[in-house]
C-alpha cells in the first residue's frame, strides 16, 4: 500500500483513467464528488495531493490545465508529490511552535519570528539531542575547541530568549538546568 494519496475532486473522467493504471503508479487514488465528502476523510492522510478544477483554499490542492496527455499529467502529479514531501520535511513541530527550515522562521499562532542561521542551528541541535551542555553547543554548533574561553553561546541564547519574549511573550523557550540546555 502506498503512503501517497491522490484525491480527485469533481473529475470522474480523470479518476477513471488513472484508476485503470493505478497498479503501475506509486500512489493510491480516491475520488470524491465534492469538497464536503472529501473533508470527512482527509484528516487521517499524511502525504496527499488533491486535484480539482479549482483550489477552493484546500491545502495541497492543485489544478490541471486541460486538455493534457496522460504522461504529462502523471509527470505533474509526481512533481507535486515531491514538492509536498520537501515542504513537509522543512517544517518541524516544537511544542506549540513550527520551525520552517526554508524561511528560517519559527511560528506560533500566526506570529512569525525570523531566525538567523545560527539560531536555527542552535534550536535544531537542542531538538535533536534533548539536553545539551555548553561545551557540546560550542563544539557542535559553533565548532569551537574546548580550550577556547568564550561567551558566544550564552550571548546567542540570551538574545534568542529576548526575541521570544518580545514576539511570543515567552521567556521559557530555552531552559537550562543541571542536565544542560533544553527546550520547554
mmCIF file of C-alpha atoms in Angstrom:
data_model
loop_
_atom_site.group_PDB
_atom_site.id
_atom_site.type_symbol
_atom_site.label_atom_id
_atom_site.label_comp_id
_atom_site.label_asym_id
_atom_site.label_seq_id
_atom_site.Cartn_x
_atom_site.Cartn_y
_atom_site.Cartn_z
ATOM 1 C CA UNK A 1 0.000 0.000 0.000
ATOM 2 C CA UNK A 2 1.371 3.365 -0.989
ATOM 3 C CA UNK A 3 1.849 6.108 1.558
ATOM 4 C CA UNK A 4 0.947 8.717 -1.073
ATOM 5 C CA UNK A 5 -2.702 9.525 -1.727
ATOM 6 C CA UNK A 6 -4.079 11.324 -4.751
ATOM 7 C CA UNK A 7 -7.556 12.718 -4.233
ATOM 8 C CA UNK A 8 -9.504 13.762 -7.289
ATOM 9 C CA UNK A 9 -12.402 16.149 -6.719
ATOM 10 C CA UNK A 10 -15.207 16.629 -9.240
ATOM 11 C CA UNK A 11 -13.472 14.940 -12.158
ATOM 12 C CA UNK A 12 -14.800 11.417 -12.682
ATOM 13 C CA UNK A 13 -13.159 11.046 -16.101
ATOM 14 C CA UNK A 14 -9.661 11.724 -14.793
ATOM 15 C CA UNK A 15 -10.320 9.375 -11.895
ATOM 16 C CA UNK A 16 -11.437 6.564 -14.232
ATOM 17 C CA UNK A 17 -8.371 6.957 -16.441
ATOM 18 C CA UNK A 18 -5.939 6.943 -13.512
ATOM 19 C CA UNK A 19 -7.786 4.145 -11.709
ATOM 20 C CA UNK A 20 -7.240 1.876 -14.714
ATOM 21 C CA UNK A 21 -3.471 2.266 -14.429
ATOM 22 C CA UNK A 22 -3.260 2.607 -10.629
ATOM 23 C CA UNK A 23 -1.312 -0.643 -10.199
ATOM 24 C CA UNK A 24 1.525 0.950 -12.201
ATOM 25 C CA UNK A 25 1.552 4.146 -10.155
ATOM 26 C CA UNK A 26 3.295 4.886 -6.878
ATOM 27 C CA UNK A 27 0.250 6.435 -5.204
ATOM 28 C CA UNK A 28 -3.267 5.456 -4.162
ATOM 29 C CA UNK A 29 -6.162 7.194 -5.933
ATOM 30 C CA UNK A 30 -9.518 8.244 -4.467
ATOM 31 C CA UNK A 31 -12.375 10.198 -5.987
ATOM 32 C CA UNK A 32 -14.833 12.483 -4.247
ATOM 33 C CA UNK A 33 -17.709 14.205 -5.964
ATOM 34 C CA UNK A 34 -17.470 17.316 -3.781
ATOM 35 C CA UNK A 35 -15.329 19.026 -1.168
ATOM 36 C CA UNK A 36 -17.629 18.189 1.752
ATOM 37 C CA UNK A 37 -17.365 14.423 1.274
ATOM 38 C CA UNK A 38 -13.581 14.660 0.931
ATOM 39 C CA UNK A 39 -13.162 16.723 4.113
ATOM 40 C CA UNK A 40 -14.580 13.899 6.242
ATOM 41 C CA UNK A 41 -11.765 11.522 5.288
ATOM 42 C CA UNK A 42 -8.687 13.622 4.584
ATOM 43 C CA UNK A 43 -7.770 14.386 8.222
ATOM 44 C CA UNK A 44 -6.208 10.924 8.550
ATOM 45 C CA UNK A 45 -3.989 11.352 5.478
ATOM 46 C CA UNK A 46 -0.360 12.403 5.873
ATOM 47 C CA UNK A 47 1.064 12.561 2.341
ATOM 48 C CA UNK A 48 -1.682 13.607 -0.020
ATOM 49 C CA UNK A 49 -2.381 15.705 -3.066
ATOM 50 C CA UNK A 50 -5.772 16.996 -4.215
ATOM 51 C CA UNK A 51 -6.574 17.659 -7.857
ATOM 52 C CA UNK A 52 -9.621 19.774 -8.525
ATOM 53 C CA UNK A 53 -10.975 22.157 -11.124
ATOM 54 C CA UNK A 54 -10.390 24.970 -8.597
ATOM 55 C CA UNK A 55 -8.238 25.177 -5.470
ATOM 56 C CA UNK A 56 -11.055 26.067 -3.029
ATOM 57 C CA UNK A 57 -8.481 27.034 -0.366
ATOM 58 C CA UNK A 58 -7.668 23.365 0.204
ATOM 59 C CA UNK A 59 -4.161 22.532 1.403
ATOM 60 C CA UNK A 60 -2.090 20.661 -1.211
ATOM 61 C CA UNK A 61 -4.728 21.297 -3.878
ATOM 62 C CA UNK A 62 -3.613 21.680 -7.488
ATOM 63 C CA UNK A 63 -5.404 22.332 -10.744
ATOM 64 C CA UNK A 64 -4.504 20.783 -14.058
ATOM 65 C CA UNK A 65 -4.560 22.652 -17.316
ATOM 66 C CA UNK A 66 -6.681 20.811 -19.834
ATOM 67 C CA UNK A 67 -6.511 19.183 -22.247
ATOM 68 C CA UNK A 68 -3.355 17.312 -21.416
ATOM 69 C CA UNK A 69 -1.704 13.989 -22.243
ATOM 70 C CA UNK A 70 -1.787 11.371 -19.523
ATOM 71 C CA UNK A 71 2.008 11.134 -19.312
ATOM 72 C CA UNK A 72 2.196 14.906 -18.724
ATOM 73 C CA UNK A 73 -0.487 14.657 -16.048
ATOM 74 C CA UNK A 74 1.418 11.858 -14.280
ATOM 75 C CA UNK A 75 4.659 13.801 -14.527
ATOM 76 C CA UNK A 76 2.999 16.855 -12.983
ATOM 77 C CA UNK A 77 1.447 14.762 -10.193
ATOM 78 C CA UNK A 78 4.839 13.249 -9.314
ATOM 79 C CA UNK A 79 6.454 16.700 -9.279
ATOM 80 C CA UNK A 80 3.733 17.934 -6.917
ATOM 81 C CA UNK A 81 4.252 14.958 -4.608
ATOM 82 C CA UNK A 82 7.999 15.659 -4.496
ATOM 83 C CA UNK A 83 7.351 19.318 -3.789
ATOM 84 C CA UNK A 84 4.954 18.428 -0.949
ATOM 85 C CA UNK A 85 7.496 15.998 0.514
ATOM 86 C CA UNK A 86 10.203 18.671 0.508
ATOM 87 C CA UNK A 87 7.837 21.207 2.046
ATOM 88 C CA UNK A 88 6.679 18.786 4.757
ATOM 89 C CA UNK A 89 10.264 17.905 5.690
ATOM 90 C CA UNK A 90 11.119 21.562 6.092
ATOM 91 C CA UNK A 91 8.552 22.093 8.869
ATOM 92 C CA UNK A 92 9.344 20.814 12.347
ATOM 93 C CA UNK A 93 6.885 20.937 15.238
ATOM 94 C CA UNK A 94 8.500 22.004 18.505
ATOM 95 C CA UNK A 95 5.921 22.119 21.282
ATOM 96 C CA UNK A 96 3.440 24.846 20.317
ATOM 97 C CA UNK A 97 5.759 26.159 17.596
ATOM 98 C CA UNK A 98 6.520 25.262 13.986
ATOM 99 C CA UNK A 99 10.037 25.777 12.690
ATOM 100 C CA UNK A 100 10.229 26.433 8.938
ATOM 101 C CA UNK A 101 13.734 25.471 7.865
ATOM 102 C CA UNK A 102 13.379 27.050 4.418
ATOM 103 C CA UNK A 103 12.429 30.520 5.611
ATOM 104 C CA UNK A 104 14.221 30.190 8.973
ATOM 105 C CA UNK A 105 11.108 31.301 10.812
ATOM 106 C CA UNK A 106 9.521 29.956 13.947
ATOM 107 C CA UNK A 107 5.747 30.307 14.028
ATOM 108 C CA UNK A 108 3.160 30.232 16.791
ATOM 109 C CA UNK A 109 -0.465 31.338 16.427
ATOM 110 C CA UNK A 110 0.263 33.127 13.113
ATOM 111 C CA UNK A 111 3.094 35.116 14.724
ATOM 112 C CA UNK A 112 6.370 34.656 12.852
ATOM 113 C CA UNK A 113 9.826 35.227 14.238
ATOM 114 C CA UNK A 114 12.753 35.428 11.829
ATOM 115 C CA UNK A 115 15.796 33.486 12.971
ATOM 116 C CA UNK A 116 19.424 33.715 11.991
ATOM 117 C CA UNK A 117 21.136 30.669 10.557
ATOM 118 C CA UNK A 118 22.977 30.113 13.845
ATOM 119 C CA UNK A 119 19.767 30.435 15.894
ATOM 120 C CA UNK A 120 18.144 27.831 13.661
ATOM 121 C CA UNK A 121 21.149 25.503 14.066
ATOM 122 C CA UNK A 122 21.058 26.021 17.837
ATOM 123 C CA UNK A 123 17.352 25.149 18.099
ATOM 124 C CA UNK A 124 17.734 22.114 15.817
ATOM 125 C CA UNK A 125 20.709 20.803 17.782
ATOM 126 C CA UNK A 126 18.793 21.059 21.058
ATOM 127 C CA UNK A 127 15.714 19.405 19.491
ATOM 128 C CA UNK A 128 17.807 16.511 18.158
ATOM 129 C CA UNK A 129 19.654 15.947 21.440
ATOM 130 C CA UNK A 130 17.027 16.982 24.025
ATOM 131 C CA UNK A 131 19.597 18.097 26.643
ATOM 132 C CA UNK A 132 22.905 19.657 25.621
ATOM 133 C CA UNK A 133 25.782 21.120 27.580
ATOM 134 C CA UNK A 134 27.503 24.403 26.904
ATOM 135 C CA UNK A 135 30.601 22.517 25.711
ATOM 136 C CA UNK A 136 28.529 20.438 23.271
ATOM 137 C CA UNK A 137 26.985 23.577 21.795
ATOM 138 C CA UNK A 138 30.394 25.231 21.494
ATOM 139 C CA UNK A 139 31.879 22.168 19.817
ATOM 140 C CA UNK A 140 28.980 21.057 17.569
ATOM 141 C CA UNK A 141 27.153 24.276 16.630
ATOM 142 C CA UNK A 142 29.960 26.852 16.827
ATOM 143 C CA UNK A 143 32.851 24.462 16.044
ATOM 144 C CA UNK A 144 34.944 25.906 18.888
ATOM 145 C CA UNK A 145 37.700 23.926 20.521
ATOM 146 C CA UNK A 146 37.241 23.024 24.171
ATOM 147 C CA UNK A 147 40.165 25.129 25.405
ATOM 148 C CA UNK A 148 38.704 28.332 23.958
ATOM 149 C CA UNK A 149 37.030 30.532 26.589
ATOM 150 C CA UNK A 150 34.042 32.342 25.112
ATOM 151 C CA UNK A 151 30.542 33.519 25.969
ATOM 152 C CA UNK A 152 29.245 33.236 22.402
ATOM 153 C CA UNK A 153 26.716 30.508 23.212
ATOM 154 C CA UNK A 154 25.352 32.283 26.275
ATOM 155 C CA UNK A 155 25.073 35.547 24.324
ATOM 156 C CA UNK A 156 23.161 33.871 21.473
ATOM 157 C CA UNK A 157 20.819 32.125 23.890
ATOM 158 C CA UNK A 158 20.235 35.382 25.774
ATOM 159 C CA UNK A 159 19.371 37.196 22.519
ATOM 160 C CA UNK A 160 17.151 34.350 21.322
ATOM 161 C CA UNK A 161 15.264 34.299 24.629
ATOM 162 C CA UNK A 162 14.806 38.067 24.326
ATOM 163 C CA UNK A 163 13.395 37.680 20.786
ATOM 164 C CA UNK A 164 10.949 35.023 22.015
ATOM 165 C CA UNK A 165 9.867 37.251 24.882
ATOM 166 C CA UNK A 166 9.242 40.206 22.560
ATOM 167 C CA UNK A 167 7.426 38.230 19.841
ATOM 168 C CA UNK A 168 5.616 35.483 21.748
ATOM 169 C CA UNK A 169 5.683 36.751 25.366
ATOM 170 C CA UNK A 170 7.559 33.522 26.121
ATOM 171 C CA UNK A 171 10.630 33.579 28.332
ATOM 172 C CA UNK A 172 10.877 29.825 28.913
ATOM 173 C CA UNK A 173 11.513 28.526 25.362
ATOM 174 C CA UNK A 174 15.146 27.630 26.065
ATOM 175 C CA UNK A 175 15.709 26.471 29.611
ATOM 176 C CA UNK A 176 18.829 25.452 31.482
ATOM 177 C CA UNK A 177 19.262 23.117 34.427
ATOM 178 C CA UNK A 178 21.939 20.723 35.709
ATOM 179 C CA UNK A 179 21.409 18.425 32.681
ATOM 180 C CA UNK A 180 22.067 21.280 30.238
ATOM 181 C CA UNK A 181 20.077 23.403 27.817
ATOM 182 C CA UNK A 182 16.705 22.098 26.656
ATOM 183 C CA UNK A 183 13.517 23.370 25.057
ATOM 184 C CA UNK A 184 10.389 23.870 27.087
#
